[in-house]
XYZ file of C-alpha atoms in Angstrom:
248
model
C 20.528 32.379 19.086
C 20.893 33.615 15.496
C 23.376 31.498 13.545
C 25.663 33.881 11.640
C 27.848 31.100 10.243
C 28.756 31.983 6.650
C 28.084 29.180 4.181
C 29.084 31.007 0.999
C 29.769 34.415 -0.524
C 28.735 35.643 -3.956
C 30.615 38.799 -4.960
C 31.006 39.459 -1.252
C 27.314 38.973 -0.441
C 27.047 36.527 2.451
C 24.792 33.480 2.525
C 24.493 32.578 6.204
C 23.235 29.552 8.076
C 20.383 31.735 9.343
C 19.276 32.468 5.757
C 19.594 28.790 4.845
C 17.540 27.652 7.868
C 14.847 30.245 7.120
C 14.460 28.882 3.584
C 14.268 25.297 4.888
C 11.521 26.240 7.356
C 9.366 27.466 4.477
C 9.841 24.388 2.309
C 7.071 21.774 1.901
C 7.521 18.941 4.397
C 8.853 16.405 1.882
C 11.411 18.903 0.512
C 12.456 19.955 4.015
C 13.137 16.300 4.871
C 15.432 16.014 1.843
C 17.163 19.270 2.815
C 18.107 17.626 6.116
C 20.388 15.203 4.248
C 23.939 16.073 3.234
C 23.083 15.787 -0.463
C 19.936 17.889 -0.005
C 21.856 20.628 1.828
C 24.445 20.831 -0.950
C 21.741 21.019 -3.612
C 19.754 23.677 -1.748
C 22.866 25.787 -1.154
C 23.667 25.538 -4.867
C 20.130 26.721 -5.680
C 20.507 29.674 -3.286
C 23.809 30.606 -4.926
C 22.214 30.318 -8.371
C 19.427 32.631 -7.266
C 21.927 35.159 -5.919
C 23.839 35.099 -9.222
C 20.636 35.714 -11.183
C 19.753 38.591 -8.847
C 23.163 40.225 -9.256
C 22.980 39.849 -13.030
C 19.454 41.308 -13.184
C 20.430 44.297 -11.035
C 23.512 44.931 -13.192
C 21.241 45.067 -16.243
C 18.874 47.444 -14.378
C 15.989 45.039 -14.946
C 14.451 46.352 -11.720
C 13.848 49.673 -13.504
C 11.870 48.149 -16.367
C 8.170 49.036 -16.420
C 7.085 45.422 -16.902
C 8.977 44.432 -13.746
C 7.518 47.346 -11.799
C 4.038 46.216 -12.844
C 4.733 42.636 -11.711
C 6.230 43.927 -8.454
C 3.208 46.109 -7.758
C 0.827 43.186 -8.342
C 2.932 40.934 -6.087
C 2.971 43.647 -3.416
C -0.820 43.913 -3.620
C -1.276 40.145 -3.292
C 1.156 39.921 -0.378
C -0.562 42.797 1.410
C -3.923 41.070 0.969
C -2.540 37.856 2.496
C -0.902 39.845 5.288
C -4.222 41.535 6.061
C -5.988 38.159 6.230
C -3.275 36.725 8.490
C -3.612 39.740 10.776
C -7.356 39.147 10.935
C -7.097 35.520 12.041
C -3.695 35.235 13.721
C -4.955 35.571 17.307
C -7.865 33.160 16.895
C -7.633 30.005 18.981
C -9.932 27.157 19.938
C -9.557 25.889 23.497
C -10.048 22.298 24.596
C -13.138 23.450 26.500
C -14.588 24.961 23.314
C -13.951 21.724 21.446
C -15.465 19.635 24.244
C -18.604 21.782 24.283
C -18.979 21.273 20.523
C -18.404 17.536 20.924
C -21.049 17.230 23.646
C -23.557 19.168 21.545
C -22.910 17.103 18.407
C -22.217 13.566 19.607
C -24.273 12.092 16.761
C -21.570 13.259 14.348
C -19.060 11.027 16.109
C -20.997 7.777 16.204
C -18.897 4.686 15.526
C -20.287 1.639 13.779
C -19.454 -1.896 14.864
C -15.995 -2.836 13.621
C -13.920 -5.996 13.514
C -10.225 -6.606 13.110
C -9.720 -9.821 11.194
C -7.294 -12.006 9.267
C -8.022 -14.603 6.621
C -6.523 -17.331 4.492
C -7.801 -17.568 0.916
C -7.474 -20.765 -1.131
C -9.143 -22.252 -4.206
C -10.899 -25.343 -2.852
C -12.851 -26.313 0.240
C -10.678 -29.406 0.682
C -7.550 -27.281 0.830
C -9.077 -24.921 3.396
C -10.127 -27.906 5.551
C -6.610 -29.317 5.427
C -5.144 -25.970 6.514
C -7.719 -25.738 9.315
C -6.510 -29.120 10.596
C -2.913 -27.872 10.657
C -4.009 -24.806 12.622
C -5.903 -27.008 15.091
C -2.721 -29.041 15.502
C -0.724 -25.957 16.485
C 0.252 -24.040 13.334
C -0.094 -20.308 13.951
C -2.826 -18.706 11.836
C -0.481 -15.970 10.582
C 2.133 -18.546 9.581
C -0.510 -20.580 7.768
C -1.592 -17.454 5.890
C 1.974 -16.722 4.812
C 2.416 -20.316 3.722
C -0.872 -21.043 1.945
C -2.995 -17.943 1.253
C -3.356 -16.614 -2.301
C -4.386 -13.152 -1.073
C -1.725 -10.378 -1.011
C -2.518 -10.009 2.698
C -0.456 -13.184 3.201
C 2.588 -10.911 3.487
C 1.207 -9.595 6.787
C -0.110 -12.889 8.084
C -3.495 -12.492 6.406
C -4.271 -9.313 8.339
C -7.138 -7.348 6.744
C -7.059 -4.563 9.300
C -10.129 -3.080 10.968
C -13.328 -2.529 9.005
C -17.070 -2.018 9.426
C -20.062 -3.543 7.676
C -20.395 -2.845 3.981
C -16.710 -3.247 3.207
C -16.654 -6.973 2.412
C -18.710 -9.279 0.182
C -21.926 -10.488 1.911
C -20.840 -14.081 2.651
C -17.575 -12.930 4.204
C -19.265 -10.125 6.140
C -21.925 -12.412 7.619
C -19.281 -14.847 8.841
C -16.786 -12.348 10.208
C -19.310 -10.295 12.200
C -20.858 -13.396 13.786
C -17.535 -15.024 14.677
C -16.242 -14.828 18.281
C -12.836 -13.259 18.853
C -9.966 -15.724 18.539
C -11.975 -18.489 16.841
C -11.090 -19.758 13.354
C -14.135 -20.099 11.111
C -15.278 -23.038 9.060
C -14.466 -22.594 5.339
C -16.473 -19.657 3.949
C -17.148 -19.641 0.222
C -17.233 -16.365 -1.730
C -16.687 -15.396 -5.353
C -12.945 -15.318 -4.612
C -12.631 -18.848 -3.248
C -12.682 -20.366 0.231
C -11.702 -18.389 3.323
C -10.615 -19.324 6.801
C -11.331 -16.292 8.967
C -10.017 -15.327 12.379
C -11.370 -12.300 14.234
C -8.614 -10.600 16.230
C -10.816 -8.007 17.906
C -14.187 -6.254 17.914
C -15.274 -2.685 18.571
C -18.893 -2.284 19.588
C -20.978 0.538 18.106
C -20.956 3.710 20.149
C -19.550 7.225 20.241
C -15.891 8.067 19.728
C -13.926 9.242 22.750
C -13.360 13.007 22.828
C -9.594 12.482 22.765
C -9.888 10.594 19.471
C -11.553 13.491 17.672
C -10.390 16.551 19.626
C -7.794 17.677 17.078
C -10.145 17.310 14.118
C -12.885 19.209 15.989
C -10.499 22.054 16.804
C -9.325 22.215 13.181
C -12.930 22.236 11.943
C -13.946 24.954 14.398
C -10.867 27.020 13.583
C -11.562 26.842 9.844
C -15.161 27.897 10.423
C -14.102 30.786 12.649
C -11.564 31.946 10.053
C -14.262 31.826 7.378
C -16.728 33.756 9.547
C -14.157 36.441 10.404
C -13.204 36.830 6.759
C -16.823 36.950 5.575
C -17.831 39.480 8.237
C -14.826 41.656 7.430
C -15.615 41.652 3.705
C -19.265 42.488 4.384
C -18.211 45.403 6.627
C -15.840 46.695 3.955
C -18.532 46.446 1.283
C -20.715 48.683 3.452
C -17.877 51.192 3.815
C -16.859 51.338 0.167
C -18.488 51.652 -3.233
C -18.420 48.480 -5.314
C -19.735 48.672 -8.871
C -20.250 45.675 -11.138
C -20.433 46.079 -14.904
C-alpha cells in the first residue's frame, strides 16, 4: 500500500513518506543503513527540504528557461535514455540453477580447492618459553587461553586463531609443520624468523572440487555478466550495420 503520510510541506508542496522511502531505496547501502536511524531520517528529510527550496527558487528565477540549462537537460535526457535502452535490453535475462549447474559440470577445473588447514598458534621469543607453555597445556591449560596469556602475536586476541589457509601463505618452516600435523595435536616448538611457535591444527580440508552450492551464486553472476555483455555487443553490432558511422 502506498504511504501517503505527509512528512513536510514547502510552500504547500507535499513531501510524503512514499517519496522519502523511494529516495532511501536508491541510496548506497551504507547511506541507507544510516537513513534507518532517527538521526539519519531527520538529516535526509532536511536534505529533501533543502532540495525543494532550491528547486522553487530556481523556478522563480526562470533558470529552467536558460539555454545552458536546456543544454544540460538535453544531455542528461540522452544519457538516461541510453541507460534505459540498455536496461530494456537485459532486464528479462535470467540464469537458472540448471544453467549454472551445467556450466559448473563443464568447468569443474575452475573450482578446484587446494588442501587447507585451520590452525592456531602461540608465538614467543625463546624455545625454553615455548616448552614451558607446552607443559602447561599438557597439564590442562586450554590452548586458546595459553595464546591469550603468552603469545606475542596479535592473533592472541582470538586465542591464536590464524583462520583457514592453503600452502604458500606461511613461511616455509611454519608451513611444513602445520600441514604435517594431525588435527588436535599441539606441535613441538617450531622456529621461524619470528620466534618460536606452538601450533595446533583445528581442522583440515582435503584438496578437491568445491560443492556446487558453494559457488552457485558466483557462477550465476559471472554468467549473467557475460550474457549482458554479449547482448550489448550484439545489439551495437546490429545497429552499426543499420546506421552510418563515420570516424574522422
